Tab-separated table of C-alpha atoms and ligand atoms in Angstrom:
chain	number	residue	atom	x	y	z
A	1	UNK	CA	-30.812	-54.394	-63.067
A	2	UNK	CA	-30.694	-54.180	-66.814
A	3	UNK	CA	-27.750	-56.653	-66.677
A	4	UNK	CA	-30.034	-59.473	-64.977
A	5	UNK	CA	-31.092	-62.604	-66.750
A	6	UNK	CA	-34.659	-63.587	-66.451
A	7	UNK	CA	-35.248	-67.762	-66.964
A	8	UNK	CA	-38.956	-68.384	-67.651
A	9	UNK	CA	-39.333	-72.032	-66.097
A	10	UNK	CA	-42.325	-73.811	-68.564
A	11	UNK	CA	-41.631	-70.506	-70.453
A	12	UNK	CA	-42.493	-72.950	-73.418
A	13	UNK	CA	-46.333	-72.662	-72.261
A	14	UNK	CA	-49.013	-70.157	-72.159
A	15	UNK	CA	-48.224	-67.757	-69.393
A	16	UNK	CA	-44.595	-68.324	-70.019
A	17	UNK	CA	-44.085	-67.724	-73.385
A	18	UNK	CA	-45.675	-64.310	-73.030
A	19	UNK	CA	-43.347	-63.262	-70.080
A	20	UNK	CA	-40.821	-64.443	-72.310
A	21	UNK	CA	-41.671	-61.997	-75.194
A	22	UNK	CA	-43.001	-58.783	-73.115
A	23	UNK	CA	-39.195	-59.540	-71.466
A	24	UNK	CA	-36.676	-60.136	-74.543
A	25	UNK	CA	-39.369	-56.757	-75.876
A	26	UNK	CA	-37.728	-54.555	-72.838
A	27	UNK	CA	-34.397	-55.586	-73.666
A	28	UNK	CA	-33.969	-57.881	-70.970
A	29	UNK	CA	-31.417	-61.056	-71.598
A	30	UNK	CA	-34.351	-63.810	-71.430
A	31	UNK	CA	-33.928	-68.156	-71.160
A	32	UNK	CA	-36.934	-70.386	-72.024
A	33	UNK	CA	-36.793	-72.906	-69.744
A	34	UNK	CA	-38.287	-76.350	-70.110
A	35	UNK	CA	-38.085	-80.276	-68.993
A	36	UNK	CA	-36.696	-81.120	-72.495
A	37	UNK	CA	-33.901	-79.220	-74.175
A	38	UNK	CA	-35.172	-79.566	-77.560
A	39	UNK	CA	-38.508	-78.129	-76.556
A	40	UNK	CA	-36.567	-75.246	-74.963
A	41	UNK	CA	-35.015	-74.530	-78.174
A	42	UNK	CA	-38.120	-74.905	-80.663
A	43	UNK	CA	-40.187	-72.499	-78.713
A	44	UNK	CA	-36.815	-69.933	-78.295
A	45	UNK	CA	-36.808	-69.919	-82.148
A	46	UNK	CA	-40.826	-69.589	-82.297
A	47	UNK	CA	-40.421	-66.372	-79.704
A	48	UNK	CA	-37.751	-64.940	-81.489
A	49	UNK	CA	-39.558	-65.496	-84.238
A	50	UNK	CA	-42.190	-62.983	-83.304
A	51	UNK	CA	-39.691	-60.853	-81.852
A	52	UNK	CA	-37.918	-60.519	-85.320
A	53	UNK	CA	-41.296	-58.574	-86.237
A	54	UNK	CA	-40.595	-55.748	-83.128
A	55	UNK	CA	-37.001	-55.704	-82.333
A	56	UNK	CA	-33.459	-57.299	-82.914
A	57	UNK	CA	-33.508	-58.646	-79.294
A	58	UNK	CA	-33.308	-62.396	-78.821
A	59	UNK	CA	-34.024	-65.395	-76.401
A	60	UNK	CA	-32.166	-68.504	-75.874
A	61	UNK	CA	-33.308	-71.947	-74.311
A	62	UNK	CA	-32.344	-74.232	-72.159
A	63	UNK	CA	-33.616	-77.096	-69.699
A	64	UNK	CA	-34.823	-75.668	-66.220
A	65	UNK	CA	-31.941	-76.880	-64.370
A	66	UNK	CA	-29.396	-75.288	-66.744
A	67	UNK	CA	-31.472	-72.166	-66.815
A	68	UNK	CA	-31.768	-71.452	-62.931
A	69	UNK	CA	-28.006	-71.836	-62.348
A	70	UNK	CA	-27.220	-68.604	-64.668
A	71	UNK	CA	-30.213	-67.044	-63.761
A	72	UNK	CA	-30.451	-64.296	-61.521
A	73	UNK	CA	-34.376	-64.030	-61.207
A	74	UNK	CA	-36.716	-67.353	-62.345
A	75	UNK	CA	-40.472	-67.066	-63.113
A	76	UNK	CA	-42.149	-70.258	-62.363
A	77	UNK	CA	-44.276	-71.316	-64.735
A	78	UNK	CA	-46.154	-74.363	-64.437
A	79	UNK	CA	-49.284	-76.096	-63.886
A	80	UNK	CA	-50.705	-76.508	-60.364
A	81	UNK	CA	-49.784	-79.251	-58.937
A	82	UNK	CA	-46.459	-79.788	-60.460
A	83	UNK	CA	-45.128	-76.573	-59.077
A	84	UNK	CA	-43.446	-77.840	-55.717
A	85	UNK	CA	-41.767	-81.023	-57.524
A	86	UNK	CA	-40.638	-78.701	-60.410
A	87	UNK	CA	-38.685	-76.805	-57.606
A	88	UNK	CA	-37.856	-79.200	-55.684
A	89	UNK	CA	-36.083	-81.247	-58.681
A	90	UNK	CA	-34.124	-78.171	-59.657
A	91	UNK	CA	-33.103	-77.171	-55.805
A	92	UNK	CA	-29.304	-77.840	-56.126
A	93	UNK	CA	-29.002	-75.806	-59.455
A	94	UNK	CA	-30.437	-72.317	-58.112
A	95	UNK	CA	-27.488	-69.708	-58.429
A	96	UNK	CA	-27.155	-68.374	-55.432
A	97	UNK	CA	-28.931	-65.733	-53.955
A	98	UNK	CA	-31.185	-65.557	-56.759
A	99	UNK	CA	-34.839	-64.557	-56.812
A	100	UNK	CA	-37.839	-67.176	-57.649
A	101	UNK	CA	-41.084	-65.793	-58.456
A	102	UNK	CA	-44.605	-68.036	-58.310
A	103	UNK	CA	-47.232	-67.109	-60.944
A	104	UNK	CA	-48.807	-70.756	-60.198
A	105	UNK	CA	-52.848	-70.254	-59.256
A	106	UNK	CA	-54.351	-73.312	-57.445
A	107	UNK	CA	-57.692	-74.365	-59.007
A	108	UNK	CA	-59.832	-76.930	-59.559
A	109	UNK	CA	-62.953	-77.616	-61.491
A	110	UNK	CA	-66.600	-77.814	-60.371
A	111	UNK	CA	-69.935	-77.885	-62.307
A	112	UNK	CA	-70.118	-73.827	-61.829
A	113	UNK	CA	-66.630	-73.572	-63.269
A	114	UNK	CA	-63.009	-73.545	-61.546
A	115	UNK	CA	-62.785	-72.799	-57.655
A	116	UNK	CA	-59.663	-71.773	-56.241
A	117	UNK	CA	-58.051	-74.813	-54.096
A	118	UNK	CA	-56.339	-73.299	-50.636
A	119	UNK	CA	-53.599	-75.687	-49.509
A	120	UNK	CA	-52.591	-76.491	-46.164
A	121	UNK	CA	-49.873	-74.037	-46.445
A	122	UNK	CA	-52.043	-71.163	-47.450
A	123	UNK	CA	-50.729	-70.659	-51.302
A	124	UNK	CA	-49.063	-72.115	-54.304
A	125	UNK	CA	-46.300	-69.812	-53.529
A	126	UNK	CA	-46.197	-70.523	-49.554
A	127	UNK	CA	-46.052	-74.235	-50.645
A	128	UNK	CA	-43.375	-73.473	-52.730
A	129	UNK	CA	-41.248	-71.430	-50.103
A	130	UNK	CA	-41.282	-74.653	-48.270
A	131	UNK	CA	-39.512	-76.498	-50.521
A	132	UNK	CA	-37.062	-73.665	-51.796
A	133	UNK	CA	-33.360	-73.322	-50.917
A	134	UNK	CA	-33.290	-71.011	-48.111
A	135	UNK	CA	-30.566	-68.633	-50.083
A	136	UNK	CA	-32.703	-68.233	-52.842
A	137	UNK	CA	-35.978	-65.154	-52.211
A	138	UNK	CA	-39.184	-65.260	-53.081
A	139	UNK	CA	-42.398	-63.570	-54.615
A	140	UNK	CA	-45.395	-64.356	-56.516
A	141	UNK	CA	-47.161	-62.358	-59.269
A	142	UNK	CA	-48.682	-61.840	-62.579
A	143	UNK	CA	-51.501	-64.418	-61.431
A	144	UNK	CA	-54.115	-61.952	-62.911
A	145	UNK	CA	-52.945	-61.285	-66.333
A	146	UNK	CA	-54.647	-63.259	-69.329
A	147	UNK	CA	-51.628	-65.065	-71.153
A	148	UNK	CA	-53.019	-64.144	-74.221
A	149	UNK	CA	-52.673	-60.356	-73.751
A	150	UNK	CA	-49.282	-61.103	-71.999
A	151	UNK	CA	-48.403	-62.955	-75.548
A	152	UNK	CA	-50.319	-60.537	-78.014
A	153	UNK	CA	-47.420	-57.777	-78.593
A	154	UNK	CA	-49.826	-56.081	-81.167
A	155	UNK	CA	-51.743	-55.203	-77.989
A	156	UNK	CA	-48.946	-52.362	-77.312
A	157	UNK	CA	-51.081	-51.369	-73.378
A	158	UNK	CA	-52.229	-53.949	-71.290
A	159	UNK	CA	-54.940	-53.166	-68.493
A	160	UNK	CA	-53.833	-54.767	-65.344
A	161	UNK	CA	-52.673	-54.361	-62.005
A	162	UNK	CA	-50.092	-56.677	-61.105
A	163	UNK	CA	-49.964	-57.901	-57.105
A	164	UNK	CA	-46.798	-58.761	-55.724
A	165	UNK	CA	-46.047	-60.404	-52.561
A	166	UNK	CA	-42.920	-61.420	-51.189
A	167	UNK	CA	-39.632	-60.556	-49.786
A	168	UNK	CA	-38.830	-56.948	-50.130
A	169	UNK	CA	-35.481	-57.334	-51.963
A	170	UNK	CA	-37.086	-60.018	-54.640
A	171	UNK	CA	-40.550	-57.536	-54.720
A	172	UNK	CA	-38.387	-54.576	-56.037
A	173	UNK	CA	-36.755	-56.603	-58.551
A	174	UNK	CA	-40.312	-58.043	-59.639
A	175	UNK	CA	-41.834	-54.317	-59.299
A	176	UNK	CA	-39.489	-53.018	-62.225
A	177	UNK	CA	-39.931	-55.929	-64.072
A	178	UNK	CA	-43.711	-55.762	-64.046
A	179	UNK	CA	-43.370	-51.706	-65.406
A	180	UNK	CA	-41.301	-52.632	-68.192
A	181	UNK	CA	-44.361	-54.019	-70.217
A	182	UNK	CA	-46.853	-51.240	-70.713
A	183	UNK	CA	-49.894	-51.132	-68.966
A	184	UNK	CA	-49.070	-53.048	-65.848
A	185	UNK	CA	-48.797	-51.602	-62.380
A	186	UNK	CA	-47.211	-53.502	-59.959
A	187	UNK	CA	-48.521	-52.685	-56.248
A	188	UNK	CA	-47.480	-54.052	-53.417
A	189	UNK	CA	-49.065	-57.287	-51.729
A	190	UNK	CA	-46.955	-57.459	-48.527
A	191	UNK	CA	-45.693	-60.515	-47.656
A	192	UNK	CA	-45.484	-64.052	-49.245
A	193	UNK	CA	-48.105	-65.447	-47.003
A	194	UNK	CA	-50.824	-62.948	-48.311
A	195	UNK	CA	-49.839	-64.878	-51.943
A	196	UNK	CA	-53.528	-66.714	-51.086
A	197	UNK	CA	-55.471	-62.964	-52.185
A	198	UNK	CA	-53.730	-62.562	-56.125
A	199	UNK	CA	-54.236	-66.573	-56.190
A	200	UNK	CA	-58.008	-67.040	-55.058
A	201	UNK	CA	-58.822	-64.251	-57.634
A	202	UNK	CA	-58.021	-66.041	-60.978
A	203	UNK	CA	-60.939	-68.348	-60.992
A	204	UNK	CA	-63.213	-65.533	-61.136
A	205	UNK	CA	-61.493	-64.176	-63.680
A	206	UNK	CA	-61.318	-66.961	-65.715
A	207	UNK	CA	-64.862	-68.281	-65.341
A	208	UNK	CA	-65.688	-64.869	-66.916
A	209	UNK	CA	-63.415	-66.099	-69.741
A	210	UNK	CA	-65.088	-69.138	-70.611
A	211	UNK	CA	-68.312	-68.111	-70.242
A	212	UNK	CA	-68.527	-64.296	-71.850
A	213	UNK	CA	-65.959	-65.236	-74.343
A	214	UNK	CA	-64.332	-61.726	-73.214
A	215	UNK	CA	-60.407	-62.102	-74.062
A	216	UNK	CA	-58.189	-62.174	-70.927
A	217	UNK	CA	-59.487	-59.769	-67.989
A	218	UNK	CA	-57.208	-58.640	-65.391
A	219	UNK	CA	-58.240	-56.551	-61.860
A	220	UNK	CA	-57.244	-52.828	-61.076
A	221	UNK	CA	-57.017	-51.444	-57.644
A	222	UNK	CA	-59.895	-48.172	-58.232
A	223	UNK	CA	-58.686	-44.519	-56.910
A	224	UNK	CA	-54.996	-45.014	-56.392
A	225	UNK	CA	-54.482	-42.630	-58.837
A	226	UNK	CA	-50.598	-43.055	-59.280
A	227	UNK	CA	-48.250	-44.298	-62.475
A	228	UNK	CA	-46.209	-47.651	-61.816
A	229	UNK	CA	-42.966	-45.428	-61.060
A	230	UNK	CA	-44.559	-43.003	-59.019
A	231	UNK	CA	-45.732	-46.399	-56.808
A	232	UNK	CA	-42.187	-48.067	-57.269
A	233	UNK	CA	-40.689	-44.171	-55.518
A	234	UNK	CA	-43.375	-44.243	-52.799
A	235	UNK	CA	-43.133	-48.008	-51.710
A	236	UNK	CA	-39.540	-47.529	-51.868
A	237	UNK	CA	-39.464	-43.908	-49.945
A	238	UNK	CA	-41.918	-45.971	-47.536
A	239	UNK	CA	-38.960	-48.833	-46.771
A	240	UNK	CA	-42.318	-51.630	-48.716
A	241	UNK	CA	-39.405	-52.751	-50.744
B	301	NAP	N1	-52.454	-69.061	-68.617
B	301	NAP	C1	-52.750	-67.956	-67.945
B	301	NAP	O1	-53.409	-67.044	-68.465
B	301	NAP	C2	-52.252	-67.776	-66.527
B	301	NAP	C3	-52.483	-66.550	-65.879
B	301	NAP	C4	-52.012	-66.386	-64.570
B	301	NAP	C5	-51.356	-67.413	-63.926
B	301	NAP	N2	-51.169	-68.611	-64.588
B	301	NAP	C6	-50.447	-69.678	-63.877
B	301	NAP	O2	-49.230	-69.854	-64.564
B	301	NAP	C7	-48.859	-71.235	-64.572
B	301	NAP	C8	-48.684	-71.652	-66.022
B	301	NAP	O3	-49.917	-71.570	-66.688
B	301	NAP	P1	-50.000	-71.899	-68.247
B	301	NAP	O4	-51.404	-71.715	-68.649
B	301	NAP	O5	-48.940	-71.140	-68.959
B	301	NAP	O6	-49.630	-73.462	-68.229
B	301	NAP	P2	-49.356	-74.461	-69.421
B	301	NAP	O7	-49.245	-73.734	-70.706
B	301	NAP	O8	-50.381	-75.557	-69.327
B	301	NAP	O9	-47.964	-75.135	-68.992
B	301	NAP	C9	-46.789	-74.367	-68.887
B	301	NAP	C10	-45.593	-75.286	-68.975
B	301	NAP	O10	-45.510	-76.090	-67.823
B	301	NAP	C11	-44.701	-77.228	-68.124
B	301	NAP	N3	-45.312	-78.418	-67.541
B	301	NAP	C12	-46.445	-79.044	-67.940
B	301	NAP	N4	-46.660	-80.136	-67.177
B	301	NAP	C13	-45.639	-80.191	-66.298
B	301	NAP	C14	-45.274	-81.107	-65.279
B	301	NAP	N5	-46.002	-82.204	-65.010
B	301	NAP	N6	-44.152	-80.861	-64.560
B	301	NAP	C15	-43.382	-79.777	-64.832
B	301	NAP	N7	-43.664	-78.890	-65.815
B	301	NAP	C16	-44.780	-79.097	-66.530
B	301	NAP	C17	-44.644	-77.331	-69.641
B	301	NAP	O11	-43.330	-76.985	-70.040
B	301	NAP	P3	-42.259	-78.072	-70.606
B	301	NAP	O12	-43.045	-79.214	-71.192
B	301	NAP	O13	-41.551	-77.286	-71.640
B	301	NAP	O14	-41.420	-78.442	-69.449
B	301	NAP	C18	-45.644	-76.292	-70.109
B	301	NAP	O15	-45.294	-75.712	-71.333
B	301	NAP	C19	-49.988	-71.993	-63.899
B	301	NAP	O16	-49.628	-72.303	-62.576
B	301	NAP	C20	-51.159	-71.020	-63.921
B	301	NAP	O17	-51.991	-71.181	-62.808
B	301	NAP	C21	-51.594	-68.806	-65.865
């Protein structure tokens, strides 16, 4: 596990860029990934930048097809709606059996603030699955978490639970992934389909955002009173992932 590389696909933007540094943080061998190499490699120096504050750990960048072939497990992301041509441009250049992970939330906005937006395939991710190369798994997550706590390593504990749905090989990956940055708890969100229940959340959250001026909010699940490992042993003792 510790020897997997983690590309961050748009890791160059909000949600991204944090993944990136809460990633490269753990010790984990990280790639910004972006349309434009030169982009990639600006925002790999401003990360490791930052990063030079906490820890001698460092990132690299490249352009998202470069960055999925030596990747073992891709985050995705980018803004809904480009999500399924992003994927679908970089389909011949996944290394194979590799894990893709959606953290793309459809929205759109109305005069009372964003609404979620359900596509005719159910999800984001679903949509995505559709267009993926069949030897490369899936999962979705992190759809809940404000980038700007994700990005803010002065904020040493976040306050989030983390839903993950997917297959159950790529969902253990993601699950030990999420408990590397402290304060997240990954629990389980069955399978890909049920990617529509982290997704419709967000514009909730967000509309809280904007209008309370809060900071980024995040959801826990109330009275499952166990740690992220002790949920990792029982979903795996359970055959969940
Ligand atoms: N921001 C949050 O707090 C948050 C929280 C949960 C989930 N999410 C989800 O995470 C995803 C990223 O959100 P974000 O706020 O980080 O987005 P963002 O900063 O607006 O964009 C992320 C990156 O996407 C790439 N991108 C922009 N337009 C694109 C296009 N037309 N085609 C392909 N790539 C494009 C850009 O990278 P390059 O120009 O370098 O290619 C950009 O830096 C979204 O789907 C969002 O719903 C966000």
């Amino acid at each position: 596990m510790e020897n997997e590389t983690i590309a961050v696909l748009g890791g160059t933007g909000d949600l991204g860029f944090g993944l990136v540094l809460r990633f490269a943080l753990a010790g984990r061998r990280v790639i910004i990934g972006s349309r434009r190499h030169e982009k990639a490699l600006r925002r790999a120096g401003d990360a490791n930048k930052v990063l030079s504050r906490y820890t001698d750990n460092r990132v690299s960048g490249m352009v998202n097809s470069e960055a999925v072939g030596v990747a073992d497990i891709s985050f995705l992301t980018v803004p809904y709606p480009y999500h399924v041509e992003t994927v679908k441009g970089l389909n011949r250049n996944f290394k194979d059996k590799s894990i893709l992970v959606s953290t793309v939330v459809p929205m759109e906005k109305t005069d009372q603030g964003l609404k979620p937006v359900i596509p005719l395939e159910g999800s984001a991710a679903m949509e995505i699955r559709r267009v993926a190369p069949k030897n490369v798994k899936m999962a979705s997550a992190f759809h809940n978490v404000g980038a700007n706590d994700i990005q803010n390593l002065e904020k040493k504990e976040l306050n989030c639970d983390v839903i993950i749905c997917g297959e159950r090989e790529a969902k253990r990956k993601v699950m030990k992934l999420v408990k590397l940055i402290p304060g997240l708890r990954p629990i389980d969100g069955g399978p890909l389909e049920n990617s529509v229940i982290p997704e419709v959340l967000t514009p909730i959250l967000v509309n809280h955002v904007v209008k309370l001026k809060t900071g980024s909010l995040g959801i826990r699940i109330t009275n499952l009173n166990y740690s992220a490992d002790e949920l990792i042993k029982i979903y795996m003792e359970k055959g969940v992932i």
